[in-house]
Amino acid sequence: MLEFGKYDYFCDKVQMAVCLLVGDSPLGIKPSCYARNIEIAGSIIFQAGRREMIMVFYLYLAVNLLDILTISGFISFASSAYPYFVAGYLALTTTMCWCLMLNGFVGFQWAEDGTYTSLWTFRVTSAIVFGVMYFVSIATFKDAVSLKRTDPVGIFTIYFIFNLLFLLIYVVSQIILVVNTLDEYWPLGNICFAVVFFAAGQVIQLFLSSKICTAIKHYVDGLFFGTICTLLSVMMIYKYWDSITKEDLEFSVGGKGNVWEVKDYINPDDEFAPYAGQVNNGMYQDNSSNYQDQYMNNSQNEYGVYNNDMPRGNNQQYNY
């Protein structure tokens, strides 16, 4: 039966890193069914604004690496370092959700993205969130500061309630941003897909894992499909972010064309300056008088008559 602050129900359904460190038993809570590791030749195969957003993806990478190390048994449960790795995994997960929520406010220009104010706000607050969750996790695993592993309500509240709250704030903020700021609503489709994939992954992982594991005879469990759905959700978040940025060079189904910016302008003194020009009202205007004079001198035929196809002088205009 599902109880608030208790991991018994979830840990019975799916194998989670924290399950071995909480519960009444000294050995933690074991799932009723979990996928078996495959051993081949002694190795184990496991189941597996721009600068602000990339912090989320770095954290997601770190979360998956720690998840692999703890779930797969690469770091033994008997090791004294195991609780610290699990605490790091939980803290990084919460920090990633917090960082994603902050990214939801970047579009409202509370601070110019990419500046010291924006970046250091992300770094400092993320470090604080990481430290709080890490401390709560370690204190719970070690039965310190009135926190007990038999009643991990602190970890449960932060991991399930606060993380979900951070994600909901991000989704709502992006819906408001798109509706009030953009002229088209295509990016909302990416957000909807991200929400659907994430919700499906959590349902499969937390409620259907044991049934999947039993049906497939321990080859895979809900954690496998939940991880894939979470990955798809992160990919859709990236696609959404990419679709609302100014420089989008990918194929877009939106009605508006891509915005192109000229980063380097041609200096009139450069060797390629003769090919520079301006387009005014559908007419091409060549501004390089030196090139025209030189070209006119070289374009005379043997009778001293200019070729009709050659430019006549400065500011000559012709259709293109």
mmCIF file of N, CA and C in Angstrom, residues 49-53 102-103 105-122:
data_model
loop_
_atom_site.group_PDB
_atom_site.id
_atom_site.type_symbol
_atom_site.label_atom_id
_atom_site.label_comp_id
_atom_site.label_asym_id
_atom_site.label_seq_id
_atom_site.Cartn_x
_atom_site.Cartn_y
_atom_site.Cartn_z
ATOM 1 N N GLY A 49 18.446 30.165 -22.252
ATOM 2 C CA GLY A 49 19.461 30.999 -22.824
ATOM 3 C C GLY A 49 20.545 29.993 -23.178
ATOM 4 N N ARG A 50 21.539 29.127 -23.774
ATOM 5 C CA ARG A 50 22.468 28.167 -24.301
ATOM 6 C C ARG A 50 23.339 27.655 -23.168
ATOM 7 N N ARG A 51 24.062 28.508 -22.502
ATOM 8 C CA ARG A 51 24.943 28.096 -21.421
ATOM 9 C C ARG A 51 24.144 27.670 -20.198
ATOM 10 N N GLU A 52 22.997 28.271 -20.006
ATOM 11 C CA GLU A 52 22.148 27.861 -18.893
ATOM 12 C C GLU A 52 21.523 26.493 -19.162
ATOM 13 N N MET A 53 21.060 26.292 -20.399
ATOM 14 C CA MET A 53 20.410 25.034 -20.734
ATOM 15 C C MET A 53 21.392 23.874 -20.755
ATOM 16 N N LEU A 102 14.735 26.949 -13.380
ATOM 17 C CA LEU A 102 15.327 28.271 -13.578
ATOM 18 C C LEU A 102 15.411 28.621 -15.061
ATOM 19 N N ASN A 103 15.682 27.625 -15.898
ATOM 20 C CA ASN A 103 15.718 27.877 -17.338
ATOM 21 C C ASN A 103 14.364 28.341 -17.857
ATOM 22 N N PHE A 105 12.569 30.531 -16.582
ATOM 23 C CA PHE A 105 12.436 31.975 -16.375
ATOM 24 C C PHE A 105 13.412 32.783 -17.214
ATOM 25 N N VAL A 106 14.334 32.126 -17.889
ATOM 26 C CA VAL A 106 15.306 32.852 -18.713
ATOM 27 C C VAL A 106 14.604 33.599 -19.836
ATOM 28 N N GLY A 107 13.582 32.983 -20.418
ATOM 29 C CA GLY A 107 12.872 33.618 -21.522
ATOM 30 C C GLY A 107 12.143 34.887 -21.139
ATOM 31 N N PHE A 108 11.891 35.082 -19.848
ATOM 32 C CA PHE A 108 11.219 36.300 -19.387
ATOM 33 C C PHE A 108 12.205 37.440 -19.141
ATOM 34 N N GLN A 109 13.488 37.171 -19.412
ATOM 35 C CA GLN A 109 14.532 38.201 -19.337
ATOM 36 C C GLN A 109 14.616 38.855 -17.957
ATOM 37 N N TRP A 110 14.512 38.036 -16.905
ATOM 38 C CA TRP A 110 14.745 38.577 -15.567
ATOM 39 C C TRP A 110 16.211 38.979 -15.416
ATOM 40 N N ALA A 111 17.053 38.349 -16.204
ATOM 41 C CA ALA A 111 18.462 38.732 -16.310
ATOM 42 C C ALA A 111 18.915 38.328 -17.700
ATOM 43 N N GLU A 112 19.808 39.098 -18.284
ATOM 44 C CA GLU A 112 20.297 38.793 -19.628
ATOM 45 C C GLU A 112 20.993 37.443 -19.621
ATOM 46 N N ASP A 113 20.526 36.541 -20.498
ATOM 47 C CA ASP A 113 21.096 35.203 -20.509
ATOM 48 C C ASP A 113 22.551 35.238 -20.944
ATOM 49 N N GLY A 114 23.350 34.377 -20.314
ATOM 50 C CA GLY A 114 24.768 34.301 -20.617
ATOM 51 C C GLY A 114 25.623 35.275 -19.839
ATOM 52 N N THR A 115 25.017 36.165 -19.052
ATOM 53 C CA THR A 115 25.780 37.134 -18.272
ATOM 54 C C THR A 115 26.185 36.515 -16.937
ATOM 55 N N TYR A 116 27.053 37.229 -16.219
ATOM 56 C CA TYR A 116 27.503 36.738 -14.922
ATOM 57 C C TYR A 116 26.333 36.621 -13.948
ATOM 58 N N THR A 117 25.415 37.567 -14.013
ATOM 59 C CA THR A 117 24.264 37.518 -13.106
ATOM 60 C C THR A 117 23.451 36.250 -13.308
ATOM 61 N N SER A 118 23.158 35.938 -14.549
ATOM 62 C CA SER A 118 22.366 34.750 -14.852
ATOM 63 C C SER A 118 23.118 33.465 -14.519
ATOM 64 N N LEU A 119 24.352 33.366 -14.992
ATOM 65 C CA LEU A 119 25.113 32.133 -14.802
ATOM 66 C C LEU A 119 25.405 31.863 -13.330
ATOM 67 N N TRP A 120 25.802 32.895 -12.594
ATOM 68 C CA TRP A 120 26.144 32.680 -11.191
ATOM 69 C C TRP A 120 24.903 32.459 -10.337
ATOM 70 N N THR A 121 23.769 32.988 -10.761
ATOM 71 C CA THR A 121 22.521 32.645 -10.077
ATOM 72 C C THR A 121 22.236 31.160 -10.216
ATOM 73 N N PHE A 122 22.432 30.641 -11.416
ATOM 74 C CA PHE A 122 22.271 29.207 -11.644
ATOM 75 C C PHE A 122 23.252 28.406 -10.798
#
